[in-house]
mmCIF file of C-alpha atoms in Angstrom:
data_model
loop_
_atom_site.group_PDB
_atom_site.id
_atom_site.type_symbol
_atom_site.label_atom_id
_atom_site.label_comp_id
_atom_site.label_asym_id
_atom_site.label_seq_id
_atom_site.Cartn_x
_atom_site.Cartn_y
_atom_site.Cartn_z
ATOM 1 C CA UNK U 402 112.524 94.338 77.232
ATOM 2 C CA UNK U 403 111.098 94.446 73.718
ATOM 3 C CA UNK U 404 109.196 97.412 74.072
ATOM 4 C CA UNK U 405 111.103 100.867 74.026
ATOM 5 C CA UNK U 406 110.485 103.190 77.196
ATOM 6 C CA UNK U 407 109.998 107.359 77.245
ATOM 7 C CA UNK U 408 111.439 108.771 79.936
ATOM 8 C CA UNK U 409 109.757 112.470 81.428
ATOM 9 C CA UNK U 410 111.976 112.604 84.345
ATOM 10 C CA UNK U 411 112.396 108.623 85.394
ATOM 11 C CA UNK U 412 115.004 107.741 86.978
ATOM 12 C CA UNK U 413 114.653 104.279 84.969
ATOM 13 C CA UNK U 414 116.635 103.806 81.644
ATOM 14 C CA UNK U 415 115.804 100.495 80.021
ATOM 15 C CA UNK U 416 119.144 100.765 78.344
ATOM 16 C CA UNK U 417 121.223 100.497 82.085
ATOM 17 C CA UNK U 418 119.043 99.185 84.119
ATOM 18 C CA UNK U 419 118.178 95.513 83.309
ATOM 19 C CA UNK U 420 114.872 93.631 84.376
ATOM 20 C CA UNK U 421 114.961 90.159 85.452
ATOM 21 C CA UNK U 422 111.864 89.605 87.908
ATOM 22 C CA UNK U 423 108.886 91.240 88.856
ATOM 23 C CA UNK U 424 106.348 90.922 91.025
ATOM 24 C CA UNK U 425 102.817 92.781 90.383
ATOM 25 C CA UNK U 426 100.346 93.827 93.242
ATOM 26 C CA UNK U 427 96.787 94.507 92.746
ATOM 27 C CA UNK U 428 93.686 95.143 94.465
ATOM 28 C CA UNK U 429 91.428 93.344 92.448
ATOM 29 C CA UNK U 430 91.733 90.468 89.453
ATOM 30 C CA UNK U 431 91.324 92.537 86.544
ATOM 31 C CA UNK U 432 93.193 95.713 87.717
ATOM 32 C CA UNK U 433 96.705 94.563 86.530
ATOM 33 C CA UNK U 434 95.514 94.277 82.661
ATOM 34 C CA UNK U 435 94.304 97.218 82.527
ATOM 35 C CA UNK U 436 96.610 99.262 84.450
ATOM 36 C CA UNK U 437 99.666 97.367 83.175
ATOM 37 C CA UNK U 438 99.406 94.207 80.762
ATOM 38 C CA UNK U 439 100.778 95.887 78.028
ATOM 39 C CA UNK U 440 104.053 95.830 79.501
ATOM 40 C CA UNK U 441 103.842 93.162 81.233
ATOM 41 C CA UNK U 442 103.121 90.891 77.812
ATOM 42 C CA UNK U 443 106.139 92.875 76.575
ATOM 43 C CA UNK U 444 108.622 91.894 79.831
ATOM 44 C CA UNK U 445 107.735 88.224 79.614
ATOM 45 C CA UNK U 446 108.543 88.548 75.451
ATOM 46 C CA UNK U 447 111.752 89.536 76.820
ATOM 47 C CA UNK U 448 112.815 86.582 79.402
ATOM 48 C CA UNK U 449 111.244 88.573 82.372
ATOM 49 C CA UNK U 450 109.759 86.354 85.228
ATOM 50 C CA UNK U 451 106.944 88.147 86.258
ATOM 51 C CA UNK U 452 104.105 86.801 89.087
ATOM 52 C CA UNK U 453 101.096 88.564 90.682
ATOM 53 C CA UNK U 454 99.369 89.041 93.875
ATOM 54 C CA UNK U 455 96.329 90.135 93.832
ATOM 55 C CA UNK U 456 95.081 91.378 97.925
ATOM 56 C CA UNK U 457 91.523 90.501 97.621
ATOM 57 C CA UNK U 458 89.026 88.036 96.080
ATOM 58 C CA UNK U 459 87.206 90.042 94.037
ATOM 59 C CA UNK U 460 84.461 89.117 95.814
ATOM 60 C CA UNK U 461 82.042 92.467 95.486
ATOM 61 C CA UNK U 462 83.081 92.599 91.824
ATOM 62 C CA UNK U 463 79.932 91.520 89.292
ATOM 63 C CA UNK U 464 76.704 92.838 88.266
ATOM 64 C CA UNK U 465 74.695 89.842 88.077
ATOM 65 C CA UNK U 466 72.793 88.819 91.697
ATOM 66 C CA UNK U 467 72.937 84.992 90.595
ATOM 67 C CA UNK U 468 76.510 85.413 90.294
ATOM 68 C CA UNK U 469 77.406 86.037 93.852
ATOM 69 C CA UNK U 470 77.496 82.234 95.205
ATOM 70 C CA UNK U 471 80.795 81.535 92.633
ATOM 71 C CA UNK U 472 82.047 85.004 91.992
ATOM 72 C CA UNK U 473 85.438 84.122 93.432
ATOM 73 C CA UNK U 474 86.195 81.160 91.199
ATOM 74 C CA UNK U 475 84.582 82.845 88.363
ATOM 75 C CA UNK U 476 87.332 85.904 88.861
ATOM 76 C CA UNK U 477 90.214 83.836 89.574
ATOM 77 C CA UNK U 478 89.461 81.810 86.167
ATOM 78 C CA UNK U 479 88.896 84.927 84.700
ATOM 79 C CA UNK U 480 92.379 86.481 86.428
ATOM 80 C CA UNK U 481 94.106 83.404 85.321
ATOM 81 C CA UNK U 482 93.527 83.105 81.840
ATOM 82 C CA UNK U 483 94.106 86.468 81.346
ATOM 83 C CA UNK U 484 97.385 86.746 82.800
ATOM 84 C CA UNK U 485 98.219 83.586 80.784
ATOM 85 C CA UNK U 486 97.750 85.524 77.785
ATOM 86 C CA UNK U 487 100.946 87.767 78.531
ATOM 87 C CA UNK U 488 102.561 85.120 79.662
ATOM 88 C CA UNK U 489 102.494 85.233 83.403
ATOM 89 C CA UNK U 490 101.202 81.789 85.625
ATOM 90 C CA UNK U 491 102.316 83.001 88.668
ATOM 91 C CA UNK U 492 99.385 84.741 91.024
ATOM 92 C CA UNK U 493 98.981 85.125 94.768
ATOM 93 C CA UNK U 494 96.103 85.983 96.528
ATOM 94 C CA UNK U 495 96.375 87.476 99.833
ATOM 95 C CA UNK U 496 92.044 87.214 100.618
ATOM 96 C CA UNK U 497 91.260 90.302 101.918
ATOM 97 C CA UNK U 498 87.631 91.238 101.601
ATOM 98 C CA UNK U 499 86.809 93.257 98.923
ATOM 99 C CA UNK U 500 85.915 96.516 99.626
ATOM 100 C CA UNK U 501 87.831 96.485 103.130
ATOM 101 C CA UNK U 502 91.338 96.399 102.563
ATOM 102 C CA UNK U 503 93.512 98.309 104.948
ATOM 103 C CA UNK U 504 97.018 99.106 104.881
ATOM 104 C CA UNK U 505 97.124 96.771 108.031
ATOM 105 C CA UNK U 506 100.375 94.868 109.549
ATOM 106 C CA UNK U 507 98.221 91.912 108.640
ATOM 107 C CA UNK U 508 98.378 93.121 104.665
ATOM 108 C CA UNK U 509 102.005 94.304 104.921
ATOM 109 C CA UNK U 510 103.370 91.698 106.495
ATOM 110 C CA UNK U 511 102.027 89.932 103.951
ATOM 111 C CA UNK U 512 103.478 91.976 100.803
ATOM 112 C CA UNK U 513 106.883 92.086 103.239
ATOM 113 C CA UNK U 514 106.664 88.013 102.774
ATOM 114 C CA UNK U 515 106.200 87.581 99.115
ATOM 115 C CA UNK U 516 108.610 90.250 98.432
ATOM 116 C CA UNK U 517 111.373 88.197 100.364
ATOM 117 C CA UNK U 518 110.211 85.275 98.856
ATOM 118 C CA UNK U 519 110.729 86.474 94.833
ATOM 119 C CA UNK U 520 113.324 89.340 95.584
ATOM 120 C CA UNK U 521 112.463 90.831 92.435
ATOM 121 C CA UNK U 522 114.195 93.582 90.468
ATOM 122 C CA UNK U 523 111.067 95.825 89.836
ATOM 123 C CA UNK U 524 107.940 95.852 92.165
ATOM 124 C CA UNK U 525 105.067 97.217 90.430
ATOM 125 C CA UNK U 526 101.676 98.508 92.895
ATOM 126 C CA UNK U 527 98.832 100.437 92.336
ATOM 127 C CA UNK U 528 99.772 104.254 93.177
ATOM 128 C CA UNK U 529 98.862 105.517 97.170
ATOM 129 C CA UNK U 530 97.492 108.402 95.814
ATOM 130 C CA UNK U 531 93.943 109.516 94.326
ATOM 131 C CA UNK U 532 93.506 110.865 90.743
ATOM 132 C CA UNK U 533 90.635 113.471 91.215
ATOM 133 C CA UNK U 534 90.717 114.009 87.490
ATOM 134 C CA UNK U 535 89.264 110.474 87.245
ATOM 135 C CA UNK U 536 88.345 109.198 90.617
ATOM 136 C CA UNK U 537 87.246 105.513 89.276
ATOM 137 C CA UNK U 538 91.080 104.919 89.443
ATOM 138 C CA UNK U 539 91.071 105.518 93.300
ATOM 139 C CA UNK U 540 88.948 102.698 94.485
ATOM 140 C CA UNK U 541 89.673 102.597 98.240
ATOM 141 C CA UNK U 542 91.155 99.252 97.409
ATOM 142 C CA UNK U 543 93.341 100.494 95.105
ATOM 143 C CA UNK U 544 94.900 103.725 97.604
ATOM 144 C CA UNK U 545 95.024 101.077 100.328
ATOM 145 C CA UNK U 546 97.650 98.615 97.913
ATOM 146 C CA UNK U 547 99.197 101.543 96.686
ATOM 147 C CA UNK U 548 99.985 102.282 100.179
ATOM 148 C CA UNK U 549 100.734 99.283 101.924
ATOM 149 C CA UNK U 550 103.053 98.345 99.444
ATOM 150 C CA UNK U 551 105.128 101.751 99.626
ATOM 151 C CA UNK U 552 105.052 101.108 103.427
ATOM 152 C CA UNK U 553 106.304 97.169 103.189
ATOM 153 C CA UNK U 554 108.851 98.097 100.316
ATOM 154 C CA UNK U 555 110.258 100.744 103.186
ATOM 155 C CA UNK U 556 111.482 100.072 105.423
ATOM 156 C CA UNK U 557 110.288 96.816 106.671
ATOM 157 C CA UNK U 558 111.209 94.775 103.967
ATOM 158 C CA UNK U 559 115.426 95.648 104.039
ATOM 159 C CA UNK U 560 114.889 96.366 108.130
ATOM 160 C CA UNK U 561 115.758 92.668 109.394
ATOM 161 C CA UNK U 562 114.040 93.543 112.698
ATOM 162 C CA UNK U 563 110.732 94.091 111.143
ATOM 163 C CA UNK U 564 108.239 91.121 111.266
ATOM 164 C CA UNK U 565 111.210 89.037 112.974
ATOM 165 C CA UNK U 566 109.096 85.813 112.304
ATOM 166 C CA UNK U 567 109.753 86.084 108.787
ATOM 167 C CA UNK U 568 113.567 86.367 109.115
ATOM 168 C CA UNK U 569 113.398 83.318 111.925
ATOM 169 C CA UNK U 570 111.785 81.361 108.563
ATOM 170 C CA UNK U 571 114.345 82.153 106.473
ATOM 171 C CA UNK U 572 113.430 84.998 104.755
ATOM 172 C CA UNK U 573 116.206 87.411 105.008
ATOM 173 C CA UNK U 574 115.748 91.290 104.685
ATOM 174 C CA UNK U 575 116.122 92.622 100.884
ATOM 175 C CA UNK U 576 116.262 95.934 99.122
ATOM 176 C CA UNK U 577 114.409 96.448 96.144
ATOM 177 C CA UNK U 578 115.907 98.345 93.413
ATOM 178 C CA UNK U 579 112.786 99.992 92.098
ATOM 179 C CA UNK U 580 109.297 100.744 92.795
ATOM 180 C CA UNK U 581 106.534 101.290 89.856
ATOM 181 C CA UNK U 582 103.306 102.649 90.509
ATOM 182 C CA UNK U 583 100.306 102.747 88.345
ATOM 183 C CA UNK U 584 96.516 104.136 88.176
ATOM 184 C CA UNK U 585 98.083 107.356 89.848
ATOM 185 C CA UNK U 586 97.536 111.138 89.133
ATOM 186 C CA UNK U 587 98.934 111.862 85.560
ATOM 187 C CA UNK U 588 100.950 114.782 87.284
ATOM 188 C CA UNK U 589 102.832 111.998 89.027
ATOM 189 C CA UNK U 590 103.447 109.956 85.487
ATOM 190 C CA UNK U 591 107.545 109.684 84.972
ATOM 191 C CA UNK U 592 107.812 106.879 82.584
ATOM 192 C CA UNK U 593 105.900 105.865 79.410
ATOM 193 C CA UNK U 594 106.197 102.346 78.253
ATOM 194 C CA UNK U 595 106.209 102.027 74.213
ATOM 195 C CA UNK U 596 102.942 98.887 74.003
ATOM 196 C CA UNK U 597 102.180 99.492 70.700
ATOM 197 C CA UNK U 598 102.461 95.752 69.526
ATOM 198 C CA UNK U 599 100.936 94.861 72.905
ATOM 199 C CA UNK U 600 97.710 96.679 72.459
ATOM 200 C CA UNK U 601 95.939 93.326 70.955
ATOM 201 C CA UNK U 602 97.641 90.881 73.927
ATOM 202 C CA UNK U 603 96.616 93.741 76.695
ATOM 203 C CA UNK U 604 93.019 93.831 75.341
ATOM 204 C CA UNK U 605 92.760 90.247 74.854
ATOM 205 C CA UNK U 606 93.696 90.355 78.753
ATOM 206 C CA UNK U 607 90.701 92.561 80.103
ATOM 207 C CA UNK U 608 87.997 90.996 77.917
ATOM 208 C CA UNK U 609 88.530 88.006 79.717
ATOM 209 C CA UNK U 610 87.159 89.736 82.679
ATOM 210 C CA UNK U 611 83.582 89.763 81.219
ATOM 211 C CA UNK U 612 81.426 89.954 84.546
ATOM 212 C CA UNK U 613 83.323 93.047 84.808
ATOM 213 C CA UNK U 614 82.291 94.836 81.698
ATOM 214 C CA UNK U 615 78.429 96.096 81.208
ATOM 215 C CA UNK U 616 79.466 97.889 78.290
ATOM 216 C CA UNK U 617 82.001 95.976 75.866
ATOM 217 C CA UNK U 618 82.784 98.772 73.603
ATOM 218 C CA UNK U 619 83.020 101.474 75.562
ATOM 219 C CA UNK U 620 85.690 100.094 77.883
ATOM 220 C CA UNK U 621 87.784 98.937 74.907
ATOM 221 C CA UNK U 622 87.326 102.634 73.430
ATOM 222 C CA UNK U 623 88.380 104.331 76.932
ATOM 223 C CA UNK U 624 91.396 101.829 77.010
ATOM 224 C CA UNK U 625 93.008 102.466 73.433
ATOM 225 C CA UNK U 626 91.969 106.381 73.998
ATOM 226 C CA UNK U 627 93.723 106.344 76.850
ATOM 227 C CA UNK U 628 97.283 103.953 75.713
ATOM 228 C CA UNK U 629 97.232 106.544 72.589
ATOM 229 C CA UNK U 630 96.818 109.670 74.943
ATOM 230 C CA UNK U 631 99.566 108.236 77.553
ATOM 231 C CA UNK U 632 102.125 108.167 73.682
ATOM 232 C CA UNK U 633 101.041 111.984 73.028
ATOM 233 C CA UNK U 634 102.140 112.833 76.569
ATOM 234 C CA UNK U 635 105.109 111.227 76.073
ATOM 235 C CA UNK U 636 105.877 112.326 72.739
ATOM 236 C CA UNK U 637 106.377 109.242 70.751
ATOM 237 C CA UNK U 638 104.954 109.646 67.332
ATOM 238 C CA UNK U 639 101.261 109.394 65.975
ATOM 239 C CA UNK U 640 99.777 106.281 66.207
ATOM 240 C CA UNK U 641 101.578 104.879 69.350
ATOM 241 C CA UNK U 642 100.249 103.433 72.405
ATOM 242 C CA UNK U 643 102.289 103.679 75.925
ATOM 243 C CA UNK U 644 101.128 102.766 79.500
ATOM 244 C CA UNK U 645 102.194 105.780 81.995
ATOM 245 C CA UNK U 646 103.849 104.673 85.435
ATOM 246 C CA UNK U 647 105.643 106.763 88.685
ATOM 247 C CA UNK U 648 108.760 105.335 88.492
ATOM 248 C CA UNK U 649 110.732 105.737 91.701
ATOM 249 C CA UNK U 650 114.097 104.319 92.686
ATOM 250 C CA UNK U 651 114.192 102.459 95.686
ATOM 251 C CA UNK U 652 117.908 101.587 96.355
ATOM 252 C CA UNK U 653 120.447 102.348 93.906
ATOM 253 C CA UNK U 654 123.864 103.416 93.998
ATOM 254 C CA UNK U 655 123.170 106.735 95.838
ATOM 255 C CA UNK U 656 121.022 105.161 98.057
ATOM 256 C CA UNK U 657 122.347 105.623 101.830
ATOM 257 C CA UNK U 658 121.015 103.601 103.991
ATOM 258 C CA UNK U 659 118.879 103.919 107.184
ATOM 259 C CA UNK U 660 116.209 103.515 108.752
#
């Protein structure tokens, strides 16, 4: 990928460990550009496939009441065009309810399917666990993706015995290499992703999501405070912007297997 990577105890090193597909889960549309477009603008620059599910509708999202008839077209349109911008036209839905999500079978055998389906090289999720230092990040939606992913990615998606239906259609167990989590506790942050020449793409990306934003400038203000804070952490130099993720390695060469 095009943009350089910080490592603070990742087991990920851009140099050795090449990218070729990813697949990008998310609670709600609108929760992938902020948490991650930046490097996700910056993997499709570089070849990368990369597609998106989001697990609900969007459905509760919205502040205006005459809204709520065509809220979930509006936020697909709205999810769409944005990922367009960093070059991603590949989006599932899954159509949970908003608000309700679970870490169900229902959900993981759903992430378990998709997963199968686009065996990619890097899974990226919301994290499973809550940030009390800013608790807007922890949207019950978001724990419950963080966690039904980490469930489906093991061991039910290399166990061929799990959701047998799915291998009886074809879709044969796999094992992911890696697992990326974002909107988690900074103490869990391993990786920083250099987005500096992304910051315009990844911005472009949540403005789209109007009905989502009372306050225009604030949220763009909060999102370049916090790419330039994520850079300090990582020491890159002044005047850099970095998403943070919790990189962890799924299978790799010291991997033993098991279940």
């Amino acid at each position: 990928m095009t943009a350089s990577s910080e490592q603070a105890g990742s087991p990920f090193n851009p140099d050795i460990h090449r990218v070729g597909r990813v697949l990008c889960f998310a609670a709600h549309p609108d929760d992938i550009d902020f948490g991650a477009a930046g490097t996700i603008a910056a993997w499709t620059a570089a070849g990368v496939e990369v597609s998106y599910c989001i697990m609900t509708d969007g459905d509760a999202g919205g502040f205006d009441p005459a809204h709520r008839a065509g809220i979930i077209a509006m936020r697909d349109a709205e999810q769409r065009r944005a990922a367009e911008l960093v070059g991603v036209t590949d989006i599932h839905y899954l159509h949970q309810r908003d608000g309700y999500l679970e870490a169900s079978h229902e959900v993981m055998k759903g992430v378990v399917r998709l997963i199968r389906e686009v065996r990619p090289d890097v899974v990226l999720s919301m994290h499973p666990e809550r940030n009390w230092q800013r608790i807007q990040k922890s949207h019950p939606d978001h724990l419950a993706v963080g966690e039904a992913v980490t469930r489906a990615v093991y061991p039910a998606l290399e166990n061929p015995f799990a959701y047998p239906e799915l291998a009886e259609a074809g879709l044969e167990a796999y094992k992911l290499p890696w697992l990326w989590l974002y909107a988690g506790p900074e103490e869990r942050e391993n990786h920083f992703v250099d987005v500096t020449a992304r910051v315009d793409a990844k911005l472009a990306a949540i403005h789209v999501h109007v009905s989502q934003h009372p306050d225009v400038e604030a949220m763009e203000a909060t999102v370049r405070q916090g790419m330039r804070t994520n850079a300090i952490r990582a020491g890159m130099p002044q005047g850099r912007s970095a998403e943070a993720f919790h990189v962890v390695a799924v299978n790799g060469p010291g991997t033993i297997a098991g279940f």
